[in-house]
GROMACS .gro file of C-alpha atoms in nm:
model
  390
    1MET     CA    1 -17.610  -8.195   3.746
    2LYS     CA    2 -17.410  -8.379   3.495
    3ILE     CA    3 -17.620  -8.596   3.301
    4CYS     CA    4 -17.462  -8.872   3.099
    5ALA     CA    5 -17.588  -9.120   2.852
    6CYS     CA    6 -17.451  -9.416   2.623
    7VAL     CA    7 -17.643  -9.614   2.345
    8ALA     CA    8 -17.598  -9.998   2.371
    9GLU     CA    9 -17.745 -10.325   2.294
   10TYR     CA   10 -17.598 -10.520   2.604
   11ASN     CA   11 -17.670 -10.867   2.409
   12PRO     CA   12 -17.541 -10.943   2.683
   13PHE     CA   13 -17.401 -10.701   2.914
   14HIS     CA   14 -17.015 -10.804   2.987
   15LEU     CA   15 -16.698 -10.674   3.164
   16GLY     CA   16 -16.661 -10.426   2.876
   17HIS     CA   17 -16.989 -10.250   2.924
   18LEU     CA   18 -16.944 -10.270   3.309
   19LYS     CA   19 -16.634 -10.053   3.246
   20HIS     CA   20 -16.803  -9.834   3.005
   21ILE     CA   21 -17.042  -9.754   3.297
   22ASP     CA   22 -16.737  -9.706   3.534
   23TYR     CA   23 -16.569  -9.471   3.295
   24MET     CA   24 -16.863  -9.217   3.275
   25LYS     CA   25 -16.894  -9.253   3.672
   26ASN     CA   26 -16.570  -9.215   3.718
   27GLU     CA   27 -16.351  -9.028   3.458
   28LEU     CA   28 -16.657  -8.844   3.312
   29SER     CA   29 -16.768  -8.732   3.681
   30ALA     CA   30 -17.138  -8.821   3.584
   31ASP     CA   31 -17.442  -8.747   3.857
   32ARG     CA   32 -17.673  -8.964   3.661
   33ILE     CA   33 -17.610  -9.221   3.375
   34VAL     CA   34 -17.933  -9.274   3.100
   35VAL     CA   35 -17.869  -9.565   2.875
   36LEU     CA   36 -18.043  -9.586   2.536
   37MET     CA   37 -18.090  -9.971   2.505
   38SER     CA   38 -18.220 -10.150   2.184
   39GLY     CA   39 -18.522 -10.326   2.280
   40ASN     CA   40 -18.568 -10.736   2.177
   41PHE     CA   41 -18.407 -10.678   1.829
   42THR     CA   42 -18.094 -10.542   1.757
   43GLN     CA   43 -17.864 -10.376   1.472
   44ARG     CA   44 -17.741 -10.692   1.335
   45GLY     CA   45 -18.100 -10.786   1.232
   46GLU     CA   46 -18.086 -11.061   1.510
   47PRO     CA   47 -18.322 -11.125   1.839
   48ALA     CA   48 -18.142 -11.051   2.148
   49VAL     CA   49 -18.003 -11.362   2.369
   50LEU     CA   50 -18.208 -11.174   2.640
   51ASN     CA   51 -18.537 -11.026   2.661
   52LYS     CA   52 -18.502 -10.629   2.720
   53PHE     CA   53 -18.631 -10.629   3.062
   54THR     CA   54 -18.365 -10.847   3.174
   55ARG     CA   55 -18.079 -10.658   3.040
   56ALA     CA   56 -18.218 -10.309   3.156
   57LYS     CA   57 -18.231 -10.479   3.480
   58GLN     CA   58 -17.857 -10.595   3.465
   59ALA     CA   59 -17.783 -10.235   3.364
   60ILE     CA   60 -17.929 -10.087   3.648
   61ILE     CA   61 -17.728 -10.332   3.862
   62ALA     CA   62 -17.421 -10.257   3.686
   63GLY     CA   63 -17.465  -9.851   3.783
   64ALA     CA   64 -17.686  -9.706   3.519
   65ASP     CA   65 -17.967  -9.478   3.686
   66ALA     CA   66 -18.223  -9.523   3.397
   67VAL     CA   67 -18.266  -9.724   3.087
   68ILE     CA   68 -18.477  -9.610   2.796
   69GLU     CA   69 -18.569  -9.820   2.503
   70LEU     CA   70 -18.455  -9.713   2.157
   71PRO     CA   71 -18.741  -9.766   1.913
   72THR     CA   72 -18.765 -10.087   1.730
   73VAL     CA   73 -18.782  -9.889   1.430
   74PHE     CA   74 -18.389  -9.728   1.480
   75ALA     CA   75 -18.268 -10.033   1.700
   76THR     CA   76 -18.280 -10.284   1.354
   77ALA     CA   77 -18.183 -10.023   1.122
   78ASN     CA   78 -17.863  -9.921   0.956
   79ALA     CA   79 -17.555  -9.732   1.116
   80GLU     CA   80 -17.716  -9.423   1.003
   81THR     CA   81 -18.052  -9.433   1.112
   82PHE     CA   82 -17.970  -9.595   1.422
   83ALA     CA   83 -17.733  -9.328   1.558
   84THR     CA   84 -17.957  -9.019   1.388
   85GLY     CA   85 -18.268  -9.191   1.589
   86ALA     CA   86 -18.062  -9.211   1.897
   87ILE     CA   87 -17.932  -8.874   1.873
   88ASN     CA   88 -18.296  -8.751   1.808
   89LEU     CA   89 -18.437  -8.922   2.069
   90LEU     CA   90 -18.145  -8.813   2.336
   91ASP     CA   91 -18.167  -8.455   2.220
   92ASP     CA   92 -18.538  -8.436   2.240
   93LEU     CA   93 -18.499  -8.530   2.600
   94GLY     CA   94 -18.310  -8.184   2.689
   95ALA     CA   95 -18.136  -8.269   2.994
   96ILE     CA   96 -17.860  -8.498   2.845
   97ASP     CA   97 -17.530  -8.298   2.884
   98GLY     CA   98 -17.300  -8.580   2.759
   99LEU     CA   99 -17.249  -8.905   2.499
  100CYS     CA  100 -17.008  -9.124   2.592
  101PHE     CA  101 -16.985  -9.411   2.310
  102GLY     CA  102 -16.675  -9.668   2.272
  103VAL     CA  103 -16.457  -9.662   1.964
  104GLU     CA  104 -16.184  -9.880   1.822
  105SER     CA  105 -15.937  -9.581   1.755
  106GLY     CA  106 -15.958  -9.213   1.716
  107LEU     CA  107 -16.006  -8.869   1.884
  108LYS     CA  108 -16.316  -8.619   1.943
  109GLU     CA  109 -16.171  -8.420   1.720
  110ASP     CA  110 -16.113  -8.644   1.440
  111PHE     CA  111 -16.462  -8.767   1.448
  112PHE     CA  112 -16.591  -8.369   1.410
  113ALA     CA  113 -16.343  -8.303   1.169
  114LEU     CA  114 -16.439  -8.562   0.923
  115ALA     CA  115 -16.829  -8.553   1.024
  116ASP     CA  116 -16.821  -8.177   0.922
  117ALA     CA  117 -16.660  -8.247   0.590
  118LEU     CA  118 -16.939  -8.515   0.532
  119LEU     CA  119 -17.206  -8.314   0.581
  120ASN     CA  120 -17.120  -8.005   0.364
  121GLU     CA  121 -17.068  -8.166   0.034
  122THR     CA  122 -16.970  -7.867  -0.195
  123LYS     CA  123 -16.941  -7.846  -0.589
  124GLU     CA  124 -16.598  -7.961  -0.554
  125PHE     CA  125 -16.691  -8.242  -0.305
  126LYS     CA  126 -16.937  -8.401  -0.530
  127LYS     CA  127 -16.708  -8.386  -0.854
  128LEU     CA  128 -16.419  -8.581  -0.659
  129LEU     CA  129 -16.663  -8.809  -0.495
  130LYS     CA  130 -16.808  -8.913  -0.842
  131ASN     CA  131 -16.456  -8.948  -0.980
  132HIS     CA  132 -16.384  -9.215  -0.681
  133LEU     CA  133 -16.692  -9.372  -0.728
  134GLU     CA  134 -16.634  -9.427  -1.119
  135GLU     CA  135 -16.280  -9.588  -0.987
  136GLY     CA  136 -16.469  -9.867  -0.809
  137TYR     CA  137 -16.467  -9.748  -0.440
  138SER     CA  138 -16.755  -9.816  -0.226
  139LEU     CA  139 -16.963  -9.482  -0.114
  140ALA     CA  140 -16.779  -9.493   0.228
  141LYS     CA  141 -16.448  -9.525   0.113
  142ALA     CA  142 -16.493  -9.282  -0.199
  143LYS     CA  143 -16.634  -9.012   0.054
  144PHE     CA  144 -16.362  -9.058   0.273
  145LEU     CA  145 -16.077  -9.045   0.000
  146THR     CA  146 -16.283  -8.699  -0.088
  147VAL     CA  147 -16.239  -8.580   0.236
  148GLN     CA  148 -15.893  -8.648   0.247
  149GLU     CA  149 -15.821  -8.461  -0.050
  150LEU     CA  150 -15.975  -8.169   0.038
  151LYS     CA  151 -15.845  -8.140   0.382
  152GLY     CA  152 -15.502  -8.215   0.242
  153GLU     CA  153 -15.382  -8.416   0.522
  154GLU     CA  154 -15.395  -8.768   0.657
  155LEU     CA  155 -15.691  -8.900   0.823
  156SER     CA  156 -15.736  -9.249   0.954
  157GLU     CA  157 -15.919  -9.494   0.718
  158GLU     CA  158 -16.026  -9.669   1.047
  159LEU     CA  159 -16.270  -9.393   1.126
  160ILE     CA  160 -16.510  -9.531   0.826
  161SER     CA  161 -16.419  -9.902   0.846
  162LEU     CA  162 -16.432 -10.031   1.213
  163PRO     CA  163 -16.804 -10.072   1.327
  164ASN     CA  164 -16.773  -9.872   1.655
  165ASN     CA  165 -16.619  -9.577   1.484
  166ILE     CA  166 -16.864  -9.592   1.226
  167LEU     CA  167 -17.153  -9.572   1.489
  168GLY     CA  168 -16.913  -9.268   1.634
  169LEU     CA  169 -16.901  -9.071   1.308
  170GLU     CA  170 -17.301  -9.114   1.297
  171TYR     CA  171 -17.342  -8.986   1.620
  172THR     CA  172 -17.117  -8.709   1.554
  173LYS     CA  173 -17.286  -8.635   1.214
  174ALA     CA  174 -17.616  -8.641   1.392
  175ILE     CA  175 -17.521  -8.391   1.662
  176LEU     CA  176 -17.382  -8.128   1.416
  177LYS     CA  177 -17.699  -8.177   1.196
  178ARG     CA  178 -17.924  -8.073   1.513
  179ASN     CA  179 -17.695  -7.843   1.617
  180SER     CA  180 -17.720  -7.989   1.955
  181GLY     CA  181 -17.549  -7.898   2.272
  182ILE     CA  182 -17.454  -8.298   2.404
  183GLN     CA  183 -17.102  -8.320   2.425
  184THR     CA  184 -16.924  -8.597   2.289
  185TYR     CA  185 -16.672  -8.832   2.465
  186PRO     CA  186 -16.518  -9.127   2.233
  187MET     CA  187 -16.393  -9.424   2.490
  188LEU     CA  188 -16.101  -9.651   2.332
  189ARG     CA  189 -16.290 -10.027   2.360
  190GLU     CA  190 -16.037 -10.327   2.392
  191GLY     CA  191 -16.014 -10.615   2.179
  192ASP     CA  192 -16.181 -10.697   1.842
  193HIS     CA  193 -16.549 -10.612   1.835
  194ASN     CA  194 -16.622 -10.866   1.578
  195SER     CA  195 -16.389 -11.168   1.727
  196VAL     CA  196 -16.533 -11.499   1.742
  197ILE     CA  197 -16.252 -11.626   1.976
  198LEU     CA  198 -16.376 -11.562   2.367
  199LYS     CA  199 -16.088 -11.421   2.528
  200LYS     CA  200 -16.012 -11.433   2.905
  201GLY     CA  201 -16.184 -11.103   3.106
  202ILE     CA  202 -16.285 -10.860   2.805
  203THR     CA  203 -16.399 -11.032   2.531
  204SER     CA  204 -16.620 -10.946   2.234
  205ALA     CA  205 -17.019 -10.986   2.255
  206THR     CA  206 -16.984 -11.192   1.934
  207SER     CA  207 -16.786 -11.449   2.127
  208ILE     CA  208 -17.001 -11.498   2.380
  209ARG     CA  209 -17.304 -11.500   2.183
  210GLN     CA  210 -17.117 -11.796   2.004
  211LYS     CA  211 -17.064 -11.994   2.323
  212ILE     CA  212 -17.453 -11.933   2.396
  213ARG     CA  213 -17.580 -12.071   2.063
  214GLU     CA  214 -17.350 -12.324   2.151
  215GLY     CA  215 -17.507 -12.439   2.469
  216LYS     CA  216 -17.159 -12.357   2.650
  217LEU     CA  217 -17.253 -12.153   2.912
  218LYS     CA  218 -17.010 -12.245   3.195
  219LYS     CA  219 -16.708 -12.104   2.973
  220LEU     CA  220 -16.883 -11.789   3.011
  221LYS     CA  221 -16.806 -11.750   3.403
  222LYS     CA  222 -16.541 -11.522   3.409
  223ASN     CA  223 -16.661 -11.319   3.134
  224LEU     CA  224 -16.982 -11.196   3.252
  225PRO     CA  225 -17.064 -11.016   3.574
  226PRO     CA  226 -17.254 -11.271   3.813
  227TYR     CA  227 -17.556 -11.121   3.790
  228VAL     CA  228 -17.553 -11.167   3.423
  229TYR     CA  229 -17.448 -11.495   3.401
  230ASP     CA  230 -17.714 -11.591   3.663
  231ASP     CA  231 -17.981 -11.505   3.391
  232LEU     CA  232 -17.809 -11.687   3.083
  233LYS     CA  233 -18.068 -11.952   2.906
  234PRO     CA  234 -17.980 -12.162   2.625
  235TYR     CA  235 -18.053 -12.051   2.286
  236PRO     CA  236 -18.399 -12.142   2.255
  237PHE     CA  237 -18.528 -11.917   1.992
  238ALA     CA  238 -18.763 -12.007   1.715
  239PHE     CA  239 -18.743 -11.725   1.488
  240ASP     CA  240 -18.640 -11.931   1.157
  241LYS     CA  241 -18.988 -12.067   1.098
  242ILE     CA  242 -19.153 -11.737   1.182
  243THR     CA  243 -18.913 -11.502   1.000
  244THR     CA  244 -18.930 -11.764   0.702
  245ALA     CA  245 -19.295 -11.749   0.690
  246ALA     CA  246 -19.286 -11.384   0.657
  247LEU     CA  247 -19.075 -11.400   0.362
  248LEU     CA  248 -19.274 -11.656   0.189
  249THR     CA  249 -19.587 -11.450   0.245
  250ALA     CA  250 -19.424 -11.100   0.152
  251SER     CA  251 -19.472 -10.986  -0.221
  252LYS     CA  252 -19.146 -10.887  -0.407
  253GLU     CA  253 -19.344 -10.517  -0.393
  254LYS     CA  254 -19.355 -10.533  -0.025
  255LEU     CA  255 -18.985 -10.634   0.018
  256ALA     CA  256 -18.872 -10.359  -0.212
  257THR     CA  257 -19.012 -10.123   0.019
  258ILE     CA  258 -18.788 -10.205   0.320
  259PRO     CA  259 -18.493 -10.028   0.407
  260ASP     CA  260 -18.166 -10.088   0.232
  261CYS     CA  261 -18.381 -10.351   0.005
  262THR     CA  262 -18.256 -10.192  -0.319
  263GLU     CA  263 -18.152 -10.271  -0.650
  264GLY     CA  264 -18.347 -10.588  -0.701
  265LEU     CA  265 -18.233 -10.750  -0.391
  266GLU     CA  266 -18.574 -10.866  -0.317
  267ASN     CA  267 -18.556 -11.073  -0.646
  268ARG     CA  268 -18.259 -11.259  -0.500
  269ILE     CA  269 -18.414 -11.277  -0.161
  270LYS     CA  270 -18.745 -11.454  -0.292
  271ALA     CA  271 -18.576 -11.650  -0.512
  272LEU     CA  272 -18.365 -11.800  -0.243
  273VAL     CA  273 -18.598 -11.838   0.039
  274LYS     CA  274 -18.812 -12.149  -0.078
  275ASP     CA  275 -18.534 -12.411  -0.101
  276ASN     CA  276 -18.338 -12.245   0.202
  277LYS     CA  277 -18.568 -12.275   0.527
  278ASN     CA  278 -18.284 -12.216   0.766
  279ILE     CA  279 -18.216 -11.858   0.834
  280ASP     CA  280 -17.821 -11.874   0.883
  281VAL     CA  281 -17.789 -12.080   0.552
  282LEU     CA  282 -18.031 -11.826   0.359
  283VAL     CA  283 -17.834 -11.513   0.474
  284GLU     CA  284 -17.527 -11.683   0.348
  285LYS     CA  285 -17.666 -11.754   0.024
  286ILE     CA  286 -17.788 -11.416  -0.049
  287SER     CA  287 -17.516 -11.231   0.086
  288THR     CA  288 -17.259 -11.084  -0.122
  289LYS     CA  289 -16.938 -10.825  -0.075
  290ARG     CA  290 -17.171 -10.558  -0.166
  291TYR     CA  291 -17.486 -10.703   0.072
  292THR     CA  292 -17.350 -10.800   0.410
  293ALA     CA  293 -17.488 -11.063   0.617
  294ALA     CA  294 -17.592 -10.769   0.895
  295ARG     CA  295 -17.744 -10.575   0.589
  296ILE     CA  296 -17.933 -10.899   0.495
  297ARG     CA  297 -18.058 -10.982   0.875
  298ARG     CA  298 -18.196 -10.633   0.916
  299ILE     CA  299 -18.412 -10.668   0.594
  300LEU     CA  300 -18.540 -11.009   0.724
  301ILE     CA  301 -18.598 -10.868   1.066
  302ALA     CA  302 -18.768 -10.576   0.911
  303ASN     CA  303 -19.002 -10.778   0.686
  304LEU     CA  304 -19.120 -10.966   0.993
  305LEU     CA  305 -19.207 -10.662   1.189
  306GLY     CA  306 -19.376 -10.472   0.909
  307ILE     CA  307 -19.095 -10.173   0.876
  308ASN     CA  308 -19.064  -9.969   0.555
  309GLN     CA  309 -18.860  -9.678   0.444
  310GLU     CA  310 -19.145  -9.453   0.423
  311PHE     CA  311 -19.234  -9.531   0.799
  312THR     CA  312 -18.872  -9.490   0.911
  313ASN     CA  313 -18.839  -9.153   0.743
  314GLU     CA  314 -19.127  -9.030   0.934
  315CYS     CA  315 -19.003  -9.135   1.242
  316LEU     CA  316 -18.666  -8.981   1.164
  317ASN     CA  317 -18.849  -8.660   1.135
  318SER     CA  318 -19.096  -8.669   1.427
  319ARG     CA  319 -19.069  -8.640   1.793
  320LEU     CA  320 -19.149  -8.972   1.961
  321TYR     CA  321 -19.118  -9.073   2.334
  322ALA     CA  322 -18.898  -9.235   2.580
  323LYS     CA  323 -19.020  -9.520   2.709
  324VAL     CA  324 -18.861  -9.609   3.063
  325LEU     CA  325 -18.797  -9.976   3.097
  326ALA     CA  326 -18.596  -9.955   3.426
  327VAL     CA  327 -18.465  -9.710   3.698
  328ASN     CA  328 -18.271  -9.739   3.986
  329ALA     CA  329 -18.474  -9.702   4.313
  330ASP     CA  330 -18.197  -9.492   4.458
  331SER     CA  331 -18.206  -9.233   4.209
  332LYS     CA  332 -18.579  -9.217   4.070
  333ASP     CA  333 -18.557  -8.874   4.082
  334ILE     CA  334 -18.397  -8.899   3.724
  335ILE     CA  335 -18.785  -8.931   3.593
  336SER     CA  336 -18.871  -8.601   3.725
  337LEU     CA  337 -18.507  -8.459   3.610
  338LEU     CA  338 -18.567  -8.547   3.225
  339SER     CA  339 -18.931  -8.495   3.269
  340GLU     CA  340 -18.890  -8.106   3.340
  341LYS     CA  341 -18.681  -8.040   3.034
  342SER     CA  342 -18.843  -8.325   2.781
  343ARG     CA  343 -19.017  -8.217   2.463
  344ILE     CA  344 -19.109  -8.606   2.427
  345PRO     CA  345 -19.340  -8.801   2.641
  346ILE     CA  346 -19.181  -8.996   2.904
  347ILE     CA  347 -19.327  -9.291   2.932
  348THR     CA  348 -19.328  -9.500   3.251
  349ARG     CA  349 -19.647  -9.667   3.248
  350LYS     CA  350 -19.943  -9.803   2.981
  351SER     CA  351 -20.161  -9.469   3.081
  352ASP     CA  352 -19.884  -9.219   2.929
  353THR     CA  353 -19.901  -9.362   2.597
  354VAL     CA  354 -20.282  -9.164   2.576
  355ASP     CA  355 -20.128  -8.869   2.415
  356LEU     CA  356 -19.920  -9.049   2.152
  357LYS     CA  357 -20.013  -8.960   1.812
  358LYS     CA  358 -19.989  -9.054   1.437
  359THR     CA  359 -19.597  -9.156   1.402
  360ALA     CA  360 -19.499  -9.176   1.778
  361LEU     CA  361 -19.826  -9.419   1.815
  362GLU     CA  362 -19.747  -9.633   1.557
  363SER     CA  363 -19.369  -9.650   1.661
  364TYR     CA  364 -19.477  -9.756   2.036
  365GLU     CA  365 -19.737 -10.006   1.857
  366LEU     CA  366 -19.425 -10.127   1.672
  367ASP     CA  367 -19.224 -10.171   1.994
  368VAL     CA  368 -19.521 -10.385   2.148
  369LEU     CA  369 -19.522 -10.593   1.849
  370ALA     CA  370 -19.170 -10.695   1.855
  371ASN     CA  371 -19.196 -10.786   2.241
  372ASP     CA  372 -19.504 -11.016   2.137
  373ILE     CA  373 -19.329 -11.175   1.843
  374TYR     CA  374 -19.010 -11.204   2.084
  375ASN     CA  375 -19.256 -11.356   2.363
  376LEU     CA  376 -19.416 -11.604   2.108
  377ALA     CA  377 -19.071 -11.718   2.004
  378THR     CA  378 -18.863 -11.750   2.340
  379ASN     CA  379 -19.203 -11.861   2.523
  380GLU     CA  380 -19.176 -11.589   2.751
  381LYS     CA  381 -19.452 -11.350   2.915
  382THR     CA  382 -19.286 -11.000   2.931
  383ASN     CA  383 -19.519 -10.718   2.989
  384GLU     CA  384 -19.423 -10.449   2.763
  385ASN     CA  385 -19.575 -10.178   2.970
  386GLN     CA  386 -19.422 -10.231   3.301
  387MET     CA  387 -19.123 -10.036   3.458
  388LEU     CA  388 -18.880 -10.220   3.649
  389ILE     CA  389 -18.767 -10.039   3.977
  390ILE     CA  390 -18.407 -10.190   4.088
   0.00000   0.00000   0.00000
């Protein structure tokens, strides 16, 4: 039996995501599809527009067999940690045959060639890298130029500059580092991932979220499957005050322990937060060419949830768990299929958490906290310990 996985946010689930699931079924001939999905907070450092259980339900209706939550510590992290955490979990399940991910360009061979070169930093590599950094290039661009020189061939810079390609490269690196047997299947995406312009049919999640924020839900009727459109709500979130309060009470020393809060960035955040209570305005003022808005938002969410670099490293180096958010009623055997080979606990009910210890338990408690804070801000009452059967 071929079990294929994808890593997703579904923020919200749209026609492009439906095409992805259909591709795994029809083109890759997957017998079962497992979705590893971010919870209530996303990699952009934002709350999801719909809670994780609603989005998991939609994925099952769309054709997935099981939706597992990507632990919050990874879901809210930068691309490398996000991808590494996801691959660690999928590999620890022991039953995943393939990973299908969307890319803007590039073939499987391109991603493996670049990933392999990036993981093997010889003395010559380090020397060339240092030279390019001294020329003023960013670390990612400097590494790319170094690999290109060493290989003596042209590589597409899109592999390190476009968001889905970056994630695809990080998935590939993580698979190589673990010497995992998971096969990769890059799938070309349609359209611009970051475009705010709403297009007919398949459009970016960014453009959909923009219309939700503007309260223009009716404009999305032709961009979403009906079962997603029917679940849409206005943007009622009250995260600004919660996030700001957490920043005001945090010390500079605490902020400095957060992933990616480096080079004195904590001082800039503390200096600006008092006079900029609106998060969008605050993020805009903190952001620079070097510090992107997404990076700043991730820092703010990590502070709100109490995530620091030490804990993140512990989670990356530990076996955690697979918390099942939803399963298809017609393919509930997926739980037993995973359980037979899994090296980590499969959690379907609260009692399954009793054997979690140390880092895994702390990570699970972080997921619970994230759910509680999301419920507080959205006035919802989702039960963290439920598993939906759809």
